[in-house]
One Martini backbone bead per residue (centre of mass of N, CA, C, O) as a GRO file, in nm:
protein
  145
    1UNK     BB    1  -2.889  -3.207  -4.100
    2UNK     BB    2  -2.993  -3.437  -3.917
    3UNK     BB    3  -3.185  -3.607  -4.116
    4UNK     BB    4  -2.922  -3.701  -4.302
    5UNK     BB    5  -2.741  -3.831  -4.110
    6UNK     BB    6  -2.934  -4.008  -4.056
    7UNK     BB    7  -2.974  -4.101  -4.288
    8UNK     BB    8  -2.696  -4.234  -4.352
    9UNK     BB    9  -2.714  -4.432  -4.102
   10UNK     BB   10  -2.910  -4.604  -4.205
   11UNK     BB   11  -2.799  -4.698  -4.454
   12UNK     BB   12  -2.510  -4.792  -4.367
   13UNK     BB   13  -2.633  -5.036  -4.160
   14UNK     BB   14  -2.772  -5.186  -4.388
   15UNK     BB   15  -2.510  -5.234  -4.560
   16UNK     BB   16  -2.360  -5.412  -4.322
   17UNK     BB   17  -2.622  -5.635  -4.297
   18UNK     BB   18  -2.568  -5.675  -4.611
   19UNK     BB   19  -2.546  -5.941  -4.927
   20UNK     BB   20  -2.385  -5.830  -5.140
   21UNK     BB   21  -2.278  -5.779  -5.446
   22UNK     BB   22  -1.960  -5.723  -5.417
   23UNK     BB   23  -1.796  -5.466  -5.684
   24UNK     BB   24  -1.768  -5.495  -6.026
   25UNK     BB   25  -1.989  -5.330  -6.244
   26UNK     BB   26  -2.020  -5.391  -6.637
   27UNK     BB   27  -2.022  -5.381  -6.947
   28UNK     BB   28  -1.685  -5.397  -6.981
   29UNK     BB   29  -1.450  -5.635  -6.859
   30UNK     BB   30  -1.180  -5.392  -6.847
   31UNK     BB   31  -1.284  -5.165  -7.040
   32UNK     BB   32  -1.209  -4.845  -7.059
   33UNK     BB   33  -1.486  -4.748  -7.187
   34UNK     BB   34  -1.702  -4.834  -6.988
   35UNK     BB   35  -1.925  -4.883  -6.716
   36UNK     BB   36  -1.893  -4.872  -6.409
   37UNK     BB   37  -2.028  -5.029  -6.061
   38UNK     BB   38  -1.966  -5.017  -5.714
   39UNK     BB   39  -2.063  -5.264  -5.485
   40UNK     BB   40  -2.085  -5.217  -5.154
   41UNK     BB   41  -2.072  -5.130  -4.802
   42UNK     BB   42  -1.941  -4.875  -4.923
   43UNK     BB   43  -1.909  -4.592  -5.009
   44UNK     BB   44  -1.894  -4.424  -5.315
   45UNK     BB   45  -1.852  -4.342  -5.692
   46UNK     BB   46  -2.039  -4.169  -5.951
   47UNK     BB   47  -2.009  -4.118  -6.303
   48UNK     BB   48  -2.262  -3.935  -6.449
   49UNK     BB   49  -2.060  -3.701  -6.556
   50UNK     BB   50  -1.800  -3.587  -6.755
   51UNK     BB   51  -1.657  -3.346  -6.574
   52UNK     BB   52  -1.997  -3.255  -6.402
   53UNK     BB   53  -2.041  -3.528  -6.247
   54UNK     BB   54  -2.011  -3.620  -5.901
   55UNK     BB   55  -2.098  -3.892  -5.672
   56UNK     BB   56  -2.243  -4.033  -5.398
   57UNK     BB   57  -2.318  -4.367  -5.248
   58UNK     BB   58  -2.549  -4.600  -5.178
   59UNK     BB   59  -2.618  -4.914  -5.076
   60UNK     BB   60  -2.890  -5.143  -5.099
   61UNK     BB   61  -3.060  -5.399  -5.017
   62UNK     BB   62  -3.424  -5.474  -5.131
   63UNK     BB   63  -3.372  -5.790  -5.228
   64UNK     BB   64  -3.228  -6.055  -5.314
   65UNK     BB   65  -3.204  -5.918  -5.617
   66UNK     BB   66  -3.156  -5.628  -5.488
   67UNK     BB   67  -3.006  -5.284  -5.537
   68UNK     BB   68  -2.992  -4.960  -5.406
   69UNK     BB   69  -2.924  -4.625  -5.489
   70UNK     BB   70  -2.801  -4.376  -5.280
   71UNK     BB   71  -2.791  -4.029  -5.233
   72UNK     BB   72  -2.572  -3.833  -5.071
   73UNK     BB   73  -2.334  -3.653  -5.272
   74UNK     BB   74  -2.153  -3.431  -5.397
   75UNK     BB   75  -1.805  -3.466  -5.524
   76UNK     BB   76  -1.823  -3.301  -5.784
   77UNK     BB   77  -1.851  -3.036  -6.031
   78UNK     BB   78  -1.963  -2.877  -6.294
   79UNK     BB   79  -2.165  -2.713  -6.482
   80UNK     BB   80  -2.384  -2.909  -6.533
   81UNK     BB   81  -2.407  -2.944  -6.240
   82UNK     BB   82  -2.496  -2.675  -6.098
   83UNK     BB   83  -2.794  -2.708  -6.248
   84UNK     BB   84  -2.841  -2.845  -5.968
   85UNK     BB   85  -3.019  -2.841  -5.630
   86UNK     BB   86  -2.862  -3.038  -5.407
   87UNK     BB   87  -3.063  -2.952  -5.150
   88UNK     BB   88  -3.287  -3.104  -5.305
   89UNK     BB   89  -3.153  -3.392  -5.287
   90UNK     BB   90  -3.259  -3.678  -5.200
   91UNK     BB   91  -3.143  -3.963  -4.977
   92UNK     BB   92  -3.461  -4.122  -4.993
   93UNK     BB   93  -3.447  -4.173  -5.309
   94UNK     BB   94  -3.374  -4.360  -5.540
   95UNK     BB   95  -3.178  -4.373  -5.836
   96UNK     BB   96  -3.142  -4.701  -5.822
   97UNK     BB   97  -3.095  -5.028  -6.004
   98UNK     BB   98  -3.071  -5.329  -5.968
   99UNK     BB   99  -3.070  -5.656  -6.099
  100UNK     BB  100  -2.999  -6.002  -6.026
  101UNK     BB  101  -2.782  -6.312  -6.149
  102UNK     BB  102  -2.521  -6.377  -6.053
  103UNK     BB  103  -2.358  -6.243  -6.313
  104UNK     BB  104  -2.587  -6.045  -6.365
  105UNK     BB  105  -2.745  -5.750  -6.490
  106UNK     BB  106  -2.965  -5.445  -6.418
  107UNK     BB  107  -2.984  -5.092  -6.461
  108UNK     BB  108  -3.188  -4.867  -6.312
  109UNK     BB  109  -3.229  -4.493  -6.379
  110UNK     BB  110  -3.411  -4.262  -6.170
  111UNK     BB  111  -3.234  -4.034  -6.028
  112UNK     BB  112  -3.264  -3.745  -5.904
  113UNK     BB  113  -3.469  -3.618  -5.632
  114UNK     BB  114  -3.682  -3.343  -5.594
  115UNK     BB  115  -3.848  -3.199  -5.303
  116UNK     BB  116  -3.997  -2.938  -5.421
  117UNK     BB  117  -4.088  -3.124  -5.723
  118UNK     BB  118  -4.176  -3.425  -5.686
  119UNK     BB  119  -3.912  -3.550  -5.894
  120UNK     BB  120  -3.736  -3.645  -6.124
  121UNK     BB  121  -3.393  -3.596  -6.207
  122UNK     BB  122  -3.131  -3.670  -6.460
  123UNK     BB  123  -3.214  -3.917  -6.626
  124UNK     BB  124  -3.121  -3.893  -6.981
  125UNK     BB  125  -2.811  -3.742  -6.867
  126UNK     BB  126  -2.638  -3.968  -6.852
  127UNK     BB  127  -2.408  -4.100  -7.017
  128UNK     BB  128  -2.465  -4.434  -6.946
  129UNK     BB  129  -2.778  -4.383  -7.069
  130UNK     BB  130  -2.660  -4.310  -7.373
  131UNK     BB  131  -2.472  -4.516  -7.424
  132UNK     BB  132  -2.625  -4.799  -7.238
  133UNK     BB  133  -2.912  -4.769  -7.299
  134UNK     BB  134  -3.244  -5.002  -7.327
  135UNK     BB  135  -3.513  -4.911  -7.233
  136UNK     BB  136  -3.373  -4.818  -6.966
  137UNK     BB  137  -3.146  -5.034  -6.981
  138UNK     BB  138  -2.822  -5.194  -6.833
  139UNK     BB  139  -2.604  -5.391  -6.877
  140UNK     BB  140  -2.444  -5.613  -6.633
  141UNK     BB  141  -2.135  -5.770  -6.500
  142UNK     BB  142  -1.936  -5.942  -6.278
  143UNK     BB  143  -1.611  -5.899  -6.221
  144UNK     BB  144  -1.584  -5.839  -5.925
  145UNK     BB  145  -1.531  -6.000  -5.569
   0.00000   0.00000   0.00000
């Protein structure tokens, strides 16, 4: 518990002095049904799959034009969250990358990261993935500041 704890605050210091894009990251801003991913100074939310997994997440600068995304905790789960053994998904090996310039942005899922089995998993199967990946990456524009 002690490890983690330090990793939540190692996180967290550092988006505190990083120059995040911060705001809210879209497949189509305004559109009920697209994909947003909020960047922030503060941890998230984020909808994995509807009504079966949300996580926490922290937001960190990772060089000028990159944001990577550490996995927290689960803060909802379904049937099908369950089936992740949560106590193994590292919050040091990113979920995800930004790659980003002016409004524009890519998104890349790397999963969540599985320190028994040292791999990543629910790569393929995240909503956002399966509805809006084009070749493992996602379009996104910078909707708000």
């Amino acid at each position: 518990m002690m490890k983690f704890l330090a990793t939540i605050f190692f996180i967290v210091s550092l988006t505190a002095k990083a120059d995040l894009p911060n705001g809210i990251w879209s497949t189509e801003c305004g559109a009920s049904d697209a994909f947003d991913l909020k960047i922030s100074n503060s941890l998230s939310g984020l909808v994995v799959n509807d009504n079966q997994i949300v996580v926490q997440y922290a937001s960190v600068m990772a060089s000028e034009n990159k944001v990577d995304l550490y996995f927290i905790k689960p803060i909802d789960l379904g049937r099908g969250g369950m089936t992740i053994n949560w106590s193994n998904v590292s919050g040091e090996m990113r979920i995800a990358e930004l790659a980003f310039s002016g409004d524009s942005g890519v998104l890349n899922w790397s999963g969540f990261y599985d320190i028994s089995d040292n791999k990543y998993v629910w790569i393929n199967e995240p909503d956002f993935v399966q509805n809006y990946s084009e070749h493992g990456a996602i379009n996104l524009k910078h909707c708000s500041h």
